[in-house]
Structure formats: structure tokens, C-alpha cells
Coordinates of C-alpha atoms (C1' of nucleotides) in Angstrom, one line a residue:
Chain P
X1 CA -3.5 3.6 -5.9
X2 CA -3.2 0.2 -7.2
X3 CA -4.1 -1.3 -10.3
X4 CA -7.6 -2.7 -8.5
X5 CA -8.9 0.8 -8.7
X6 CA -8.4 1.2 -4.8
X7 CA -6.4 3.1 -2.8
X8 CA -3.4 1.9 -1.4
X9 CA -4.0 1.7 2.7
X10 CA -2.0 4.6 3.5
X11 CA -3.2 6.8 1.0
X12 CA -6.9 6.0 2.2
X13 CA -5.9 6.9 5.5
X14 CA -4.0 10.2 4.7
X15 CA -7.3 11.2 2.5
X16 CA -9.7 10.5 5.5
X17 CA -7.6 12.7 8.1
X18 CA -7.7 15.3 5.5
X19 CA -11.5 14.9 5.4
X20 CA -12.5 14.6 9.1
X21 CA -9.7 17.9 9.2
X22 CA -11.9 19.9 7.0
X23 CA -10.2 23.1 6.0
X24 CA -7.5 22.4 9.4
X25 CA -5.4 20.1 7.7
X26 CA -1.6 19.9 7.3
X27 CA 1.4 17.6 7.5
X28 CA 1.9 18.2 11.1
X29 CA -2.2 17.7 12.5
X30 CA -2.4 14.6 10.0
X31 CA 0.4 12.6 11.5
X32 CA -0.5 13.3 14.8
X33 CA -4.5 12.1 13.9
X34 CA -2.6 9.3 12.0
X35 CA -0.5 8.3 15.0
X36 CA -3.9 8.4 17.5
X37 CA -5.9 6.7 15.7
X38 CA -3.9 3.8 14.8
X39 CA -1.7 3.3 17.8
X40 CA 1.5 3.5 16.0
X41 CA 4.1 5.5 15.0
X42 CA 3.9 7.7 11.5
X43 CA 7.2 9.0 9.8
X44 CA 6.5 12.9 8.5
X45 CA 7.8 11.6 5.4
X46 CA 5.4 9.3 4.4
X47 CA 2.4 11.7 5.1
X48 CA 4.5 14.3 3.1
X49 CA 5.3 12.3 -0.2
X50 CA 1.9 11.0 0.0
X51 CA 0.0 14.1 -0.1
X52 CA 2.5 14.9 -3.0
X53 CA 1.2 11.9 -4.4
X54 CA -2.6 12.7 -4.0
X55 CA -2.2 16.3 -5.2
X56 CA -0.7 15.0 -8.3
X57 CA -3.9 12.6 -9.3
X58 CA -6.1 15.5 -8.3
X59 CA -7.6 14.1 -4.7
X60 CA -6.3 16.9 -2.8
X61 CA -5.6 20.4 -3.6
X62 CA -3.0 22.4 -0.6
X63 CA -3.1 26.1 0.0
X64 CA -0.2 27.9 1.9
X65 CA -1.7 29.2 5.4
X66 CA -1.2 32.9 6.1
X67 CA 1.7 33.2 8.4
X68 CA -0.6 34.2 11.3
X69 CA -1.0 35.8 14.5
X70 CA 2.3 35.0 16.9
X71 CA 2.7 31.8 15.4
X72 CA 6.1 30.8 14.9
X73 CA 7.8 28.7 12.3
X74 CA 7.2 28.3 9.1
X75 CA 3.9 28.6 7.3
X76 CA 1.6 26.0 7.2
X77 CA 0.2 23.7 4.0
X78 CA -3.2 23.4 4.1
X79 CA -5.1 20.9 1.9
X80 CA -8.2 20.0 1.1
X81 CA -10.2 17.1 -0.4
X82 CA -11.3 17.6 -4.1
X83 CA -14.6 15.9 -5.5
X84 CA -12.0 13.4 -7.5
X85 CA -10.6 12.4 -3.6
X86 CA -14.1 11.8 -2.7
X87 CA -15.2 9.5 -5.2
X88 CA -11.8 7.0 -5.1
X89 CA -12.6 7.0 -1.3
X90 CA -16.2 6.1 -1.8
X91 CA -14.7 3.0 -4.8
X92 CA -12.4 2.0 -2.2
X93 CA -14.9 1.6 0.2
X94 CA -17.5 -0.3 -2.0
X95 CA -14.6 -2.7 -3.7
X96 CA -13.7 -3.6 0.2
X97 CA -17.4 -4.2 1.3
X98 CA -17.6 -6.9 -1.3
X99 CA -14.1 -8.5 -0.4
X100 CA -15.5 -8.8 3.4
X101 CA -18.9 -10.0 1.9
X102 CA -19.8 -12.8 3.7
X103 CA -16.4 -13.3 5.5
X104 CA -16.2 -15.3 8.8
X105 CA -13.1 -15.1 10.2
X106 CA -11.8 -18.1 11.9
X107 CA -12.3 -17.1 15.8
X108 CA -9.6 -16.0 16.7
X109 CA -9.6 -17.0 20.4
X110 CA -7.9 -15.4 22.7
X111 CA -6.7 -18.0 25.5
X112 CA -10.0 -20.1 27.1
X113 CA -9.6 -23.5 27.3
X114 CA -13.4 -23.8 28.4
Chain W
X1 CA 2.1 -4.6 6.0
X2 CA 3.0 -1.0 6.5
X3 CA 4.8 0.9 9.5
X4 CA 1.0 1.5 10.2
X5 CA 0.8 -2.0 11.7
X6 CA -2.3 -3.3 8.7
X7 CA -1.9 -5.2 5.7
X8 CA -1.6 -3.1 2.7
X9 CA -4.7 -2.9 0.4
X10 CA -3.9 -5.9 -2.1
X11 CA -2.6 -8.0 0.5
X12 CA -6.2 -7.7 2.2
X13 CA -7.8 -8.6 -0.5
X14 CA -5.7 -11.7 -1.2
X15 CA -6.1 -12.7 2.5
X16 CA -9.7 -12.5 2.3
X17 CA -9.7 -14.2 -1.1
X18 CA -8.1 -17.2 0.8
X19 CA -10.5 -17.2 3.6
X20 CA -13.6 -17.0 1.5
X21 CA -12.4 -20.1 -0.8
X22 CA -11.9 -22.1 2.8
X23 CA -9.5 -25.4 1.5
X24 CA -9.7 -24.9 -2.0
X25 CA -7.6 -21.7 -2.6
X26 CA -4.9 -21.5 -5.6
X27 CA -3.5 -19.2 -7.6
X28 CA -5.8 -19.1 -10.3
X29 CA -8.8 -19.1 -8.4
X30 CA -8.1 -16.7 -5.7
X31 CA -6.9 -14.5 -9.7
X32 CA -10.3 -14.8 -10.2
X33 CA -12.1 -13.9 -7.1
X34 CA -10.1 -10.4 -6.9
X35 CA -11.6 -9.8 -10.3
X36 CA -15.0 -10.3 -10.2
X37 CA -15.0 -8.5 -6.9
X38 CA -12.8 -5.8 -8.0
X39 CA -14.2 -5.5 -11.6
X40 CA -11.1 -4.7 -12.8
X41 CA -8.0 -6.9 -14.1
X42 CA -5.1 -8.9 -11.4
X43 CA -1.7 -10.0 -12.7
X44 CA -1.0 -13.5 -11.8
X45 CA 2.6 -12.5 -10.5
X46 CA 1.0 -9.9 -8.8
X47 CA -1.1 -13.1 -6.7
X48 CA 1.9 -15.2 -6.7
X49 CA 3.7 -12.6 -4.9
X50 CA 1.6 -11.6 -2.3
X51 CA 0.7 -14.9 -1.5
X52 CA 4.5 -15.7 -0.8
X53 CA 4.9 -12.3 1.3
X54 CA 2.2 -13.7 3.1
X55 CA 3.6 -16.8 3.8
X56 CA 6.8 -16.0 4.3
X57 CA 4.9 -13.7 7.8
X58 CA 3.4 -16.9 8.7
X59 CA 0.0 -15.6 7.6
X60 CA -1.0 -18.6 5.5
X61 CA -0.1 -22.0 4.9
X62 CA 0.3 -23.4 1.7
X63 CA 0.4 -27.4 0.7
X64 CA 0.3 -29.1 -3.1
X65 CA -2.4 -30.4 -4.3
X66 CA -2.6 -34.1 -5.0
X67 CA -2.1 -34.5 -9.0
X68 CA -5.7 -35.4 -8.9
X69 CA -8.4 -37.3 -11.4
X70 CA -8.7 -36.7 -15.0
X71 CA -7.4 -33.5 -14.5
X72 CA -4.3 -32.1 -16.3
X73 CA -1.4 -29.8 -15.9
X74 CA 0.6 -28.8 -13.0
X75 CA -0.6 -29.6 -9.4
X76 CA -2.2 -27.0 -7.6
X77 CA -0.7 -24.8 -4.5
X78 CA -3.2 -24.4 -1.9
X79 CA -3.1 -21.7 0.9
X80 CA -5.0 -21.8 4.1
X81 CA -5.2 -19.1 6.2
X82 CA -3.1 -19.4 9.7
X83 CA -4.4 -17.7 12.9
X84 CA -1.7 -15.0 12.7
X85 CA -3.4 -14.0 9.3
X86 CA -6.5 -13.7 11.1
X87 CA -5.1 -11.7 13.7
X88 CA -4.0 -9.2 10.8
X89 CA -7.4 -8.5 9.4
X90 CA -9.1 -8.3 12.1
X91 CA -6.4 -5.9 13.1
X92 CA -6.5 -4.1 10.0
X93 CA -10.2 -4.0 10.0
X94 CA -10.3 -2.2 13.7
X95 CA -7.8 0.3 13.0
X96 CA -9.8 1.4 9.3
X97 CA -12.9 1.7 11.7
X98 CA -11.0 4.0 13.8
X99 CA -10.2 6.2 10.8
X100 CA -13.9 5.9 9.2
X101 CA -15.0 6.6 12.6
X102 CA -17.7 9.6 11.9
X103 CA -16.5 10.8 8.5
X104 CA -19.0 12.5 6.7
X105 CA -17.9 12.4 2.8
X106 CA -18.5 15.4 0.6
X107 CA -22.0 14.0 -1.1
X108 CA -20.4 13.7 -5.0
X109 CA -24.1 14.3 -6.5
X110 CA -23.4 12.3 -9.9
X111 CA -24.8 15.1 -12.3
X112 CA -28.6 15.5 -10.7
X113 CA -29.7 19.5 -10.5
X114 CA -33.4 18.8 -9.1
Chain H
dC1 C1' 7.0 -40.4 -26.9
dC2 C1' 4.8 -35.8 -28.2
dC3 C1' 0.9 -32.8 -27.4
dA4 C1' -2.2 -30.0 -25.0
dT5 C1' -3.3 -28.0 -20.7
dA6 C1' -3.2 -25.9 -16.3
dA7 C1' -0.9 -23.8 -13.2
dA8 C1' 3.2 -22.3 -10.8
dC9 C1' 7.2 -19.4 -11.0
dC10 C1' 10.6 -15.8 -12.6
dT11 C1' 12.5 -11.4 -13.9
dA12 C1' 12.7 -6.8 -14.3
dC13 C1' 10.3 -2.9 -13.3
dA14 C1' 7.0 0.9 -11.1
dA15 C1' 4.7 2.7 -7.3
dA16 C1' 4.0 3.1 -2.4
dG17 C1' 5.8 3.7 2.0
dT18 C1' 9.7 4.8 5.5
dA19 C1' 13.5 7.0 8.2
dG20 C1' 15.9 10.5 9.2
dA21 C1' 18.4 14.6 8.0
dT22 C1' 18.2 19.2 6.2
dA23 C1' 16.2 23.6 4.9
dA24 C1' 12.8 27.4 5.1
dA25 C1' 10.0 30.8 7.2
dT26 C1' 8.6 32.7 10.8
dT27 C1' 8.6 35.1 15.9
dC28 C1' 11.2 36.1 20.0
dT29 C1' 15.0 38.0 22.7
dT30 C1' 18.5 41.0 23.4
Chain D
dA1 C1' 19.2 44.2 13.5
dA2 C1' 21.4 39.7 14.6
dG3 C1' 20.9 35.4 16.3
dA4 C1' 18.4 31.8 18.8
dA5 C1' 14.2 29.2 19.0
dT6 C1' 10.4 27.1 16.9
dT7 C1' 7.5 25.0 13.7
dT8 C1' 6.8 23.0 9.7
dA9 C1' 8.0 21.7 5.0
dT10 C1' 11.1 19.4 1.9
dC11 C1' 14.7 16.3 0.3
dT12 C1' 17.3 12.0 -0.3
dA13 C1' 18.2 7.4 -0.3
dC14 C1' 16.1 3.3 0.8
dT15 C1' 12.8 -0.9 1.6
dT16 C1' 8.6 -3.0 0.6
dT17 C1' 4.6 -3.7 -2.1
dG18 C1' 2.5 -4.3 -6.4
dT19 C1' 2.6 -5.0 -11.8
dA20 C1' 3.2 -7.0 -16.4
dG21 C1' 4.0 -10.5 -19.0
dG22 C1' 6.8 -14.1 -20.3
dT23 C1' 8.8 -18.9 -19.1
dT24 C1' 8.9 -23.3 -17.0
dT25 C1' 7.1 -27.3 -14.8
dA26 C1' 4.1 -31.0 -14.0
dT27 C1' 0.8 -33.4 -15.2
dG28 C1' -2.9 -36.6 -18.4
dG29 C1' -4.3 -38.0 -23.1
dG30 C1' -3.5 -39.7 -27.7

DNA sequence: CCCATAAACCTACAAAGTAGATAAATTCTT
DNA sequence: AAGAATTTATCTACTTTGTAGGTTTATGGG
């Protein structure tokens, strides 16, 4: 997270997959929510070294899945949000309502003419 | 920008700054906006930076300043906003609804017990 | 001229994000 | 049990973004 106190963009959007995952989420089930919900493409890296990153500072805490019922491959990595993960989420939020404050953007439009 | 197709958190925030001061956007005072908003402290190079990032995209515009009346030191760089840049955030901003989209956060009761 | 001032710019670094290959842990098939 | 198939994690090397703070440049005033 950046010196601002906010998360950086991808970070914020890593921590809110884990959220809306509950106790469901892993590398594999973020990148795919990732890759929905924001129409492009999501490297497994990145997800990986950033939940790395979020475990270090204490936002997210993983858990190794038991290797389950005819599941195959390896074991899953759960995580899960930690009170710390909740509060930078709620800062980042409330540092990015006052940017947009009052913001009109220049209307953008798309191709009239009348 | 990242993979992710929206600006990264800081380069918002610039943006934004630049849009909000309309035609009188510099270094120093866009330095000072992402301050008081942020409540926390922004390098200048940090600013200078993004703002060339950002124009090197084509997402703002930036003249000098006329030398100016009774008013010393170096001319001011402005930056305007182009219409690409405002394409961005409003890009930015409709892919972080997507991922807000019904999260519930983890109530972080500050230290209450009634 | 030299000084003060205001702001831009530079340099070297740290952190975040990316791409793709590789390895690990498991079940299935024979 | 050995090996193929599968699923997921992990690693490595890299590019881009963000940071810190010092240096330089372009003024106007005495």
C-alpha cells in the first residue's frame, strides 16, 4: 500500500474477492472472480505475490484446505480477511470518496453530433 | 495503469486532483490537494512523476504558465485533463463498482462492548 | 548584478504488479 | 505400486509505479 495510507488498486481488489469469498477463497477462485468482474485477463502470479504481500502486513491470514473428497491436485490455500484487512479497506474507501468529492467529469460523449 | 485495465491508486488521485483544479493545476498545488485529502504526506517527485506517466498516455495535457505579475520564481506547468483521461476514471470507477458490488465488510466495532 | 523565491526536474531506490515456467500434492488408471 | 492426469501453489526474472529528497532553473526585486 502506498505511502497515502491506501491500498494500491490491485491489492484492494484481491482483499475484496477474498471478502465476498468468505471462508471459499484461494488463488485459483480469486483470479477467476478477478477476471469476471473486470473484463480482463489476471496473471496467477500477481494474485499469488499479492496475497504474500497482504499476509505479511497482517490483512489476510491462509489456511491449507484439507486434501478432500476425490478432489485431485494439490491442496488448496485458503485465506481469510483479518480485522487489520478490514479497516485499510474501509481507509481506502473514505480517502477515495473525498478525492471524487465533488468531481464532474468532463462528459465524455460518446459520438452525437446533435 | 495495471494489466487490470484501471489507473493505479495514486495515479487516480493525481487525475482527479487535476480535474478538480479545472485550468489552474501545477505541481505544487495538485502536492497539496492529495494531502489535505489524503491526510497524510506526498513527495513532490512522486507528483512530478505521475503527472509525466500520465502525459506521456495522452491523459493530460500540460502547457507553461505565462511568467506572470509580481510573482516570482519559475513558471508554472499546468495540466488539463484530455478526454482519454476521462475515459480512464470513469473506467476505473466502473470496474471498482463491480468489485464493491454487494460486499458486506466485517463491522470493525472500534472498542464499544454495550 | 546578486538575492530570494517558487517551482520544476533529476537520480537512485523501494514497492507493486506481470508473465510464464516449474514444482508439489493429490487422485485415477492400469 | 508406478505412472499419467489434474489442480493448484510457488518461483524467478522482469516492468511499471511510487518514494525520498536533493539539485537546478527561471523568474522578480533590491
Amino acid at each position: 500500500m502506498s505511502k497515502t495510507g491506501v491500498l494500491g488498486a490491485f491489492e484492494e481488489m484481491v482483499l475484496l474477492a477474498v471478502v465476498r469469498q468468505g471462508d471459499e477463497a484461494f488463488g485459483v477462485s480469486i483470479r477467476r472472480e478477478l477476471e469476471e468482474r473486470s473484463g480482463s485477463d489476471v496473471a496467477m502470479g500477481a494474485v499469488y505475490a499479492t496475497l504474500d504481500r497482504l499476509e505479511n502486513k497482517g490483512l489476510v491470514k491462509s489456511r491449507i484446505g484439507e486434501p478432500h473428497v476425490s478432489r485431485r491436485g494439490r491442496p488448496r490455500r485458503y485465506y481469510d480477511i483479518q480485522p487489520a484487512g478490514a479497516k485499510e479497506l474501509e481507509r481506502t474507501l473514505s480517502v477515495r470518496d473525498r478525492m471524487w468529492e465533488g468531481i464532474e467529469l468532463p462528459t465524455t460523449v460518446p459520438s452525437a453530433d446533435a
